[in-house]
Short mmCIF file of C-alpha atoms and ligand atoms in Angstrom, two decimals:
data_model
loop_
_atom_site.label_atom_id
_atom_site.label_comp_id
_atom_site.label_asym_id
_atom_site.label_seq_id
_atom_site.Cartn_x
_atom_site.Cartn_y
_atom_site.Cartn_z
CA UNK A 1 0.00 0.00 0.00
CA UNK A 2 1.11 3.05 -0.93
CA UNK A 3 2.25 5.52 2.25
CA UNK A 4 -0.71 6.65 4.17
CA UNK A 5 -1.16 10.76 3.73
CA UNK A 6 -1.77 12.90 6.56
CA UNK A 7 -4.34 15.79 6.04
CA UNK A 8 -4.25 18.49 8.34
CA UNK A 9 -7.79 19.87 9.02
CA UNK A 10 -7.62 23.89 9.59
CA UNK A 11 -10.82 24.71 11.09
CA UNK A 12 -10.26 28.24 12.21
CA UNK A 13 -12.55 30.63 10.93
CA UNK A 14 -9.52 33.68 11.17
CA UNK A 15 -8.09 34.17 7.20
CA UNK A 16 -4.76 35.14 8.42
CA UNK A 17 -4.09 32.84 11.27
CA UNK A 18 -5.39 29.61 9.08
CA UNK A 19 -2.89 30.84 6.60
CA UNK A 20 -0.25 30.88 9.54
CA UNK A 21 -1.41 27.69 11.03
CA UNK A 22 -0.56 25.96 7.40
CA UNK A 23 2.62 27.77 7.70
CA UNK A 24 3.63 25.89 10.61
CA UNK A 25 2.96 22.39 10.12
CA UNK A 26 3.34 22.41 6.14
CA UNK A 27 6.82 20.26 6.71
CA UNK A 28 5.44 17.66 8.54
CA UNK A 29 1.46 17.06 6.30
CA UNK A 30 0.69 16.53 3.01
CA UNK A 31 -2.95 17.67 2.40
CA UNK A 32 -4.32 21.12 3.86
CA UNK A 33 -8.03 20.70 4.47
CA UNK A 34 -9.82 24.39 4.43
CA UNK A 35 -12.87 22.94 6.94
CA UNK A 36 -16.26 23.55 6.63
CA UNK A 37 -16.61 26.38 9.06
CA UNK A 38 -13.20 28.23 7.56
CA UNK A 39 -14.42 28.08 3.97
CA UNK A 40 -17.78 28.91 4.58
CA UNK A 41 -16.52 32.31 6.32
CA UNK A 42 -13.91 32.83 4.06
CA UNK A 43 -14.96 31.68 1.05
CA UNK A 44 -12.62 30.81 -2.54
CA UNK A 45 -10.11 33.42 -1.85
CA UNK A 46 -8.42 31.45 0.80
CA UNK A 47 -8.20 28.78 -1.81
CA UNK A 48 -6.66 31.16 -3.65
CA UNK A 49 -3.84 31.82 -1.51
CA UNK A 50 -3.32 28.83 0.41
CA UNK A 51 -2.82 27.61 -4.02
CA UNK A 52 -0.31 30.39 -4.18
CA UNK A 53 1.39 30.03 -1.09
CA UNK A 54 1.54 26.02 -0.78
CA UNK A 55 1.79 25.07 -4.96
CA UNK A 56 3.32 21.53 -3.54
CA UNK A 57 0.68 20.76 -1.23
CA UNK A 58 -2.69 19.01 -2.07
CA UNK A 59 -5.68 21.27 -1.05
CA UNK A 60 -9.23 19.82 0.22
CA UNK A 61 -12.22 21.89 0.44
CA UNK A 62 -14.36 20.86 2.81
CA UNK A 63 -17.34 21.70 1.14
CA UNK A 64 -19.83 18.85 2.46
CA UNK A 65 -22.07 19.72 -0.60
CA UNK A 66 -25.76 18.74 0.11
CA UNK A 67 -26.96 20.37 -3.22
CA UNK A 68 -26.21 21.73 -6.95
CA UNK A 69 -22.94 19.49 -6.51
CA UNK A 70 -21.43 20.46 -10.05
CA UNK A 71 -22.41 24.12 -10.18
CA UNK A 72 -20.90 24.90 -5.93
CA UNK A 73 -17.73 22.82 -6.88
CA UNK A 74 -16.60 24.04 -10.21
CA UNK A 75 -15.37 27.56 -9.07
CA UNK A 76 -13.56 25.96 -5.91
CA UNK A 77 -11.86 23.07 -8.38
CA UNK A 78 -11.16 26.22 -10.67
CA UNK A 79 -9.55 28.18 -7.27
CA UNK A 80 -7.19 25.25 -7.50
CA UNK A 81 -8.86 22.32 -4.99
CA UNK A 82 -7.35 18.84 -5.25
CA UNK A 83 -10.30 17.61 -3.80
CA UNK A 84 -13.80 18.91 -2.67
CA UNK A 85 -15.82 16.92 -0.76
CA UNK A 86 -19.58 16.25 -1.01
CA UNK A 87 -21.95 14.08 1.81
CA UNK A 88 -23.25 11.19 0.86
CA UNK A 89 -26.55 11.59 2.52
CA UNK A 90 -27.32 14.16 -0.21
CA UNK A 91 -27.92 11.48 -3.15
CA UNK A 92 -26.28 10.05 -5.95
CA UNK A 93 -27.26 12.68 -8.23
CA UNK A 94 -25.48 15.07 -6.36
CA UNK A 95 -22.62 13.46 -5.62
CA UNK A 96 -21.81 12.89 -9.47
CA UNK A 97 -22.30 16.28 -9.71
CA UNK A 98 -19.44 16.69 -7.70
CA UNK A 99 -17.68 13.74 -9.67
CA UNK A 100 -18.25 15.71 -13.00
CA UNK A 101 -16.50 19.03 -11.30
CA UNK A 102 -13.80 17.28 -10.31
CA UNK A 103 -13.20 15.68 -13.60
CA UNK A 104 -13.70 18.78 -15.55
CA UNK A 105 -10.83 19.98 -13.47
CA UNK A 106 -8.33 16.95 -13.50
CA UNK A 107 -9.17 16.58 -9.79
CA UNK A 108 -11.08 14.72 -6.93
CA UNK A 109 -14.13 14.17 -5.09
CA UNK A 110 -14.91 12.85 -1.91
CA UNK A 111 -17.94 11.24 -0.87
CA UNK A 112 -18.16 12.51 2.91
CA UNK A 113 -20.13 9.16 4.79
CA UNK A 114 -21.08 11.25 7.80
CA UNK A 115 -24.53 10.72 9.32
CA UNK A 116 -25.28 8.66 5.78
CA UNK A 117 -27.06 5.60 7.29
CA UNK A 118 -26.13 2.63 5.03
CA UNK A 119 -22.62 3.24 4.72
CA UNK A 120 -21.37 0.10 3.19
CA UNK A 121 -24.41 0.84 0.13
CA UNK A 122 -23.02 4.64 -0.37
CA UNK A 123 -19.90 3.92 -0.51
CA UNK A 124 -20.46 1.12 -3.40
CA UNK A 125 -22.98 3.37 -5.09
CA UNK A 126 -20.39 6.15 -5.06
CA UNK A 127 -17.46 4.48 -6.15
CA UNK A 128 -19.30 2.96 -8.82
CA UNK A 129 -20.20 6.59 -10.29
CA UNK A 130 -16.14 7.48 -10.10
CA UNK A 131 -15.69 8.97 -6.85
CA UNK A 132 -12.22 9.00 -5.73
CA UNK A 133 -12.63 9.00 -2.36
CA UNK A 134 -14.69 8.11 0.39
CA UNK A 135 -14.85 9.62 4.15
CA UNK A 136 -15.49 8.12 7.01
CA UNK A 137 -16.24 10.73 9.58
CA UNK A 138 -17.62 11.38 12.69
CA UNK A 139 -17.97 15.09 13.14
CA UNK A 140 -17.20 17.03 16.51
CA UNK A 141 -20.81 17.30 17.53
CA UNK A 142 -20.94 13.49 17.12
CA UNK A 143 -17.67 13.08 18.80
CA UNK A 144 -18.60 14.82 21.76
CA UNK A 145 -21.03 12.68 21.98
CA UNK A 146 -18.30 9.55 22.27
CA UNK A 147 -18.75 8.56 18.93
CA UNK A 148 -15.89 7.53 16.90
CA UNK A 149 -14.64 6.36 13.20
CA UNK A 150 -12.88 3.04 13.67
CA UNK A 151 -15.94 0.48 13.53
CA UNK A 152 -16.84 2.48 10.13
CA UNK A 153 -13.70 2.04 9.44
CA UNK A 154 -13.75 -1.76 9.69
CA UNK A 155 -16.45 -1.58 7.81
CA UNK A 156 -15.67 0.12 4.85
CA UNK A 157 -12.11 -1.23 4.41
CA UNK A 158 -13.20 -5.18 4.17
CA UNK A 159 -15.48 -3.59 1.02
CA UNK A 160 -11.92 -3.53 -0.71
CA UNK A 161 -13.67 -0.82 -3.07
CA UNK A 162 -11.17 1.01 -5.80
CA UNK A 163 -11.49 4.26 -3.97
CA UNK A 164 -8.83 5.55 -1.74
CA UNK A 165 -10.27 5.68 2.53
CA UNK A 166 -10.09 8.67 4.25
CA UNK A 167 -10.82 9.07 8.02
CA UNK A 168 -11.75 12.31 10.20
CA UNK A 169 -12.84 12.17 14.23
CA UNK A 170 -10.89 12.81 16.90
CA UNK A 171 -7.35 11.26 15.33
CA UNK A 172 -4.65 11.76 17.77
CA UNK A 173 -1.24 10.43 18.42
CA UNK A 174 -2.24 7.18 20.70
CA UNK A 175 -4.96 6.29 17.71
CA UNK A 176 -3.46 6.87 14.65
CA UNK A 177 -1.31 4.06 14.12
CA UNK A 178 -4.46 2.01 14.64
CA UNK A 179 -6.40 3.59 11.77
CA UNK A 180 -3.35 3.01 9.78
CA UNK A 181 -3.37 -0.58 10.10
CA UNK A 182 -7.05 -0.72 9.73
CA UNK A 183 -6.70 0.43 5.73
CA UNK A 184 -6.92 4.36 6.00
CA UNK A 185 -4.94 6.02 3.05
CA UNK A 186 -5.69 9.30 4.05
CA UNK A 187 -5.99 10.16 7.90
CA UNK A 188 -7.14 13.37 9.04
CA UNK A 189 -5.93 15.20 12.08
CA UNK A 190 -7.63 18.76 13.37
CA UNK A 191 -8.03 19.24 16.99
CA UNK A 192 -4.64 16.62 18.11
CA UNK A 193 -3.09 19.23 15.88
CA UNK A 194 -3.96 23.14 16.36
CA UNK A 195 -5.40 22.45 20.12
CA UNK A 196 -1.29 21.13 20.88
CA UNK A 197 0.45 23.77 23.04
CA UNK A 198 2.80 23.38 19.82
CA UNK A 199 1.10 22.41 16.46
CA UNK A 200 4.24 22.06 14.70
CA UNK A 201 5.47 19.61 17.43
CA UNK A 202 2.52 17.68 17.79
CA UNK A 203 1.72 17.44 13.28
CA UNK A 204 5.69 15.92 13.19
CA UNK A 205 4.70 13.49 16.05
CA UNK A 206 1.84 12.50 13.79
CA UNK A 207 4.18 11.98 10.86
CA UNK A 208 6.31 9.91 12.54
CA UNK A 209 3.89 7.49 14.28
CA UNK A 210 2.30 7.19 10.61
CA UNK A 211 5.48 6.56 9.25
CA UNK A 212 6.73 4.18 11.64
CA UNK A 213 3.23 1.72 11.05
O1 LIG B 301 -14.47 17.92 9.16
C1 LIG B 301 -14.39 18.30 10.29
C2 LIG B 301 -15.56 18.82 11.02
O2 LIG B 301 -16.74 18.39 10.41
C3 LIG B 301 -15.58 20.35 11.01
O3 LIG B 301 -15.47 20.83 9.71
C4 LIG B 301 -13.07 18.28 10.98
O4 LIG B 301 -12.19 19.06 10.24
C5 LIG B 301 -12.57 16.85 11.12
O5 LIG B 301 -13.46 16.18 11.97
C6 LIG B 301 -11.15 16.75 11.67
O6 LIG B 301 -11.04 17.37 12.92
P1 LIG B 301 -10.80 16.54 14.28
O7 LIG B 301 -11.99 15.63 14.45
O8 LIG B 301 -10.71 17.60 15.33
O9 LIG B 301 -9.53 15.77 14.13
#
């Protein structure tokens, strides 16, 4: 398997300190997610410079598209996204919306599973249509209420679908080398990451756990 990628989730909602924040731990990640709270304050010109600033990095936009999937991508793919990502729970039709944007654009989409309730039947139908990527995520309301990623997890890997895994919740350094060896290709890291006294410190911790799997 190729080397699991670490995407570090940037879910300030401050333009100059997310830009900052991606300063710090560029060395040690290799995807820069704008959240969904960021990019819905800040909107396509933080694309725009995280694109100018970071031309080496990939860049998700963490859209979580519940409608008009090709028409709310296209100018974020066109800011310069790698990948935008689009829930599952909205339908099929939107989600190849999404597809189509992303393939107009030589880039990705990402089917986010979160709160969809037949996981194992989204992920098939989505992967089917071309996605390139499917979440598994369990978002900080649900995490707060204990809920995690890994039996999703479990659950999506044994699929062995052509579609690369990515996997969002409450990663930290004493669970990530777990969701490594459970098939992740992508793991995502937010709060372990820009809550650490130092972010820097604590994203090259990541690395090297991930690295040493
Ligand atoms: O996607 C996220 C959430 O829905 C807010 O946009 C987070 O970026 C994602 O969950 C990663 O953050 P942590 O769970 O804090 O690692």
């Amino acid at each position: 398997m190729a080397r699991p990628l670490i995407q570090m989730a940037l879910d300030s909602l401050d333009f100059d300190a997310t830009v900052a924040l991606a300063e710090q731990v560029a060395p040690h990640v290799d995807i820069f997610e704008i959240g969904t709270p960021c990019i819905k304050h800040n909107g396509v010109n933080l694309v725009k410079a995280l694109r100018a600033k970071f031309p080496d990095k990939l860049l998700l936009v963490d859209l979580k598209t519940m409608d008009a999937g090709e028409y709310e991508a296209t100018p974020f793919y066109a800011a310069g996204a790698d990948i935008c990502t689009v829930l599952g729970v909205s339908g099929l039709a939107t989600c190849k919306g999404v597809i189509k944007a992303a393939n107009a654009h030589g880039a990705e989409a990402q089917i986010d599973l979160i709160n969809v309730s037949d996981k194992v039947a989204c992920a098939r139908a989505t992967a089917e249509a071309g996605a390139q990527i499917v979440g598994i995520h369990t978002g900080l309301d649900a995490q707060a209420a204990g809920d995690t990623p890994f039996g999703d997890l479990n659950d999506i890997a044994r699929l062995g679908l052509p579609v690369r895994i990515s996997v969002a919740g409450g990663i930290k350094q004493s669970t990530v080398q777990d969701v490594v060896r459970a098939g992740a290709n992508i793991i995502v890291v937010g709060a372990a990451i820009y809550g650490a006294p130092s972010p820097a410190e604590s994203a090259r911790e990541i690395r090297e756990l991930v690295d040493a799997v």
